[in-house]
XYZ file of C-alpha atoms in Angstrom:
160
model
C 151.946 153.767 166.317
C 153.856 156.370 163.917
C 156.942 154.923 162.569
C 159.613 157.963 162.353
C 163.026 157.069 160.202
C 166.181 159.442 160.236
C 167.861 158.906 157.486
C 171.507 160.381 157.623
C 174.436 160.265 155.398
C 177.808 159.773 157.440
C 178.544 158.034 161.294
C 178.181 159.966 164.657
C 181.426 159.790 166.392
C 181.156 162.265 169.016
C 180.576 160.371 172.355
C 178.410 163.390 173.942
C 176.610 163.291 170.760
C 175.437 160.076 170.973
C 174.641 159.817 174.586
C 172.133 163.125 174.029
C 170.766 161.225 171.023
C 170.158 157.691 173.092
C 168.802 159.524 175.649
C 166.049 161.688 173.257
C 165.559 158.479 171.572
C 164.605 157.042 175.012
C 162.360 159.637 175.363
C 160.374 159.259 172.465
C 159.955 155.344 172.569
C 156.534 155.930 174.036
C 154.942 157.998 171.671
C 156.616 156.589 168.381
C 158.583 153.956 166.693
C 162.526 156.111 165.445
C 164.842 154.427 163.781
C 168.081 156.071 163.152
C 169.621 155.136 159.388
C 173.257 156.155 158.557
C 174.374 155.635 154.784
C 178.117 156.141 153.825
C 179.523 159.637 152.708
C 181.214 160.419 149.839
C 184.501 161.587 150.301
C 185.509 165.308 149.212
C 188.038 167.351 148.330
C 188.486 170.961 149.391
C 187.887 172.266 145.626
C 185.377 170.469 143.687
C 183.836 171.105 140.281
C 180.185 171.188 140.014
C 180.015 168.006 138.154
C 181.902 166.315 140.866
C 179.750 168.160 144.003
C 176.732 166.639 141.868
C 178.290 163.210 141.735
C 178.777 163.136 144.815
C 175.750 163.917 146.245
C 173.558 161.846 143.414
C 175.615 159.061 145.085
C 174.636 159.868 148.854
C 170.879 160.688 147.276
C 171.097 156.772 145.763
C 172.072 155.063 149.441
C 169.379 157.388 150.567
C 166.824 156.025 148.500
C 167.627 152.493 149.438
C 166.418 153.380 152.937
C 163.147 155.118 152.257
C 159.768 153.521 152.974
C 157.696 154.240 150.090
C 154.926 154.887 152.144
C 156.585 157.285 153.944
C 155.686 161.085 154.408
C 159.383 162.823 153.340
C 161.084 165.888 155.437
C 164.449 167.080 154.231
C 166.547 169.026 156.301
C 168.113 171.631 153.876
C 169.273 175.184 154.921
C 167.214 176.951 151.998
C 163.996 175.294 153.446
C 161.443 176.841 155.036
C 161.762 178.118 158.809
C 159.456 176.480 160.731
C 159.010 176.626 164.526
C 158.962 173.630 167.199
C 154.953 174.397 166.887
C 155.156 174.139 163.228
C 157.003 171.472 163.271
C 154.550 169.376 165.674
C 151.261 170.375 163.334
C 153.478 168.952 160.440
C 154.000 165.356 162.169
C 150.036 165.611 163.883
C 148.981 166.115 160.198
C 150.732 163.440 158.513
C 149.392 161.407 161.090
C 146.159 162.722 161.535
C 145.412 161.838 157.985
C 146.640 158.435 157.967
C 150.116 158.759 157.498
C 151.953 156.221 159.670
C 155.441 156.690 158.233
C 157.469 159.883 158.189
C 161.033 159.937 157.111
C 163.228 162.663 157.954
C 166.355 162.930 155.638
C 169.763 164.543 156.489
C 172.459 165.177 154.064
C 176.369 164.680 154.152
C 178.634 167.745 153.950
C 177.680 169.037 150.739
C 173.971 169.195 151.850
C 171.609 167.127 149.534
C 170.653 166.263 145.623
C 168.337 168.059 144.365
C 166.288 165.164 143.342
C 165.292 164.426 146.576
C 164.514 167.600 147.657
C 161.830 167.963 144.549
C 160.700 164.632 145.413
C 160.298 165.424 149.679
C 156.456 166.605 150.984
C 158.594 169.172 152.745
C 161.897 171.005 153.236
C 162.590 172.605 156.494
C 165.219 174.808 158.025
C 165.661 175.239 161.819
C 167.715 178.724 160.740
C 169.906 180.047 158.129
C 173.240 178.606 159.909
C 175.649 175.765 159.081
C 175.626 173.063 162.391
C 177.669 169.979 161.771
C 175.872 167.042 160.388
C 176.219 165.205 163.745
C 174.934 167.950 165.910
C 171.792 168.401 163.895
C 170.659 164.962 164.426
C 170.715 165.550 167.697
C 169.000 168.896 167.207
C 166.441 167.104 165.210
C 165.201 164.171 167.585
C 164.862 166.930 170.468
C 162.864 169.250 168.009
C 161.088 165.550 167.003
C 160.790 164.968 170.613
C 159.539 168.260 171.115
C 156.598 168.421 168.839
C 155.066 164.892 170.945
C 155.233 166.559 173.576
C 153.903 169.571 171.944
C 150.973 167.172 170.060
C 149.920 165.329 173.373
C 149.599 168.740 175.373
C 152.696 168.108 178.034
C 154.797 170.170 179.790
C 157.760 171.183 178.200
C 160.088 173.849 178.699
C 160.207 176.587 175.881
């Protein structure tokens, strides 16, 4: 079975947010292993230098590291990356898989998006569009989109 790991810098505390993520998670329990990771933000300051937006974030990037399975196929989230669609997406995953990969980490940043050294290090860096969502709402974007692409892969009904 495909072992899928978010890996996400800060703590969900919406309620409605994570009731829509339990429930996705639910959902994809038969097709893969998820595991949802949360590493500690950094805290920031309305004005920051660059040095200090770079500290931060090469301290986010280090908890992040921590969690990664070195095995593991990477997928940043980052808002330069490439626009892919829920079909895209799903040939991504079925690839990775297809071709033995039984791991795939997706990685979301903190507030200040992500260092640079794990983007250079990721197999790929997608964008679901060129706007800013809260951190919390795109997890729950991305475990429907993850959700999605099974469905997508194993030929099911799914609304589009």
């Amino acid at each position: 079975m495909l072992h899928i790991d978010l890996i996400c810098v800060g703590k969900v505390k919406e309620k409605y947010i994570k009731a829509g993520m339990a429930e996705y998670l639910k959902r994809l329990s038969s097709y893969a292993k998820i595991s949802v990771h949360e590493v500690s933000d950094e805290a920031t300051k309305e004005e920051m230098t660059d040095l200090e937006v770079e500290q931060v974030l090469n301290l986010e990037a280090d908890r992040i590291e921590k969690k990664l399975n070195k095995q593991s196929k990477v997928i940043v989230l980052a808002i330069e990356g490439e626009l892919t669609s829920s079909e895209e997406l799903a040939e991504s995953i079925n690839q990775f898989a297809t071709y033995g990969h039984s791991h795939i980490s997706f990685i979301i940043g903190g507030s200040l998006g992500l260092a640079e050294r794990l983007k250079k290090v990721s197999d790929r860096s997608i964008s679901f569009g060129r706007i800013t969502l809260p951190h919390q709402l795109m997890r729950l974007v991305l475990i429907e989109q993850i959700y999605r692409s099974f469905r997508i892969i194993n030929g099911h009904a799914y609304h589009k």
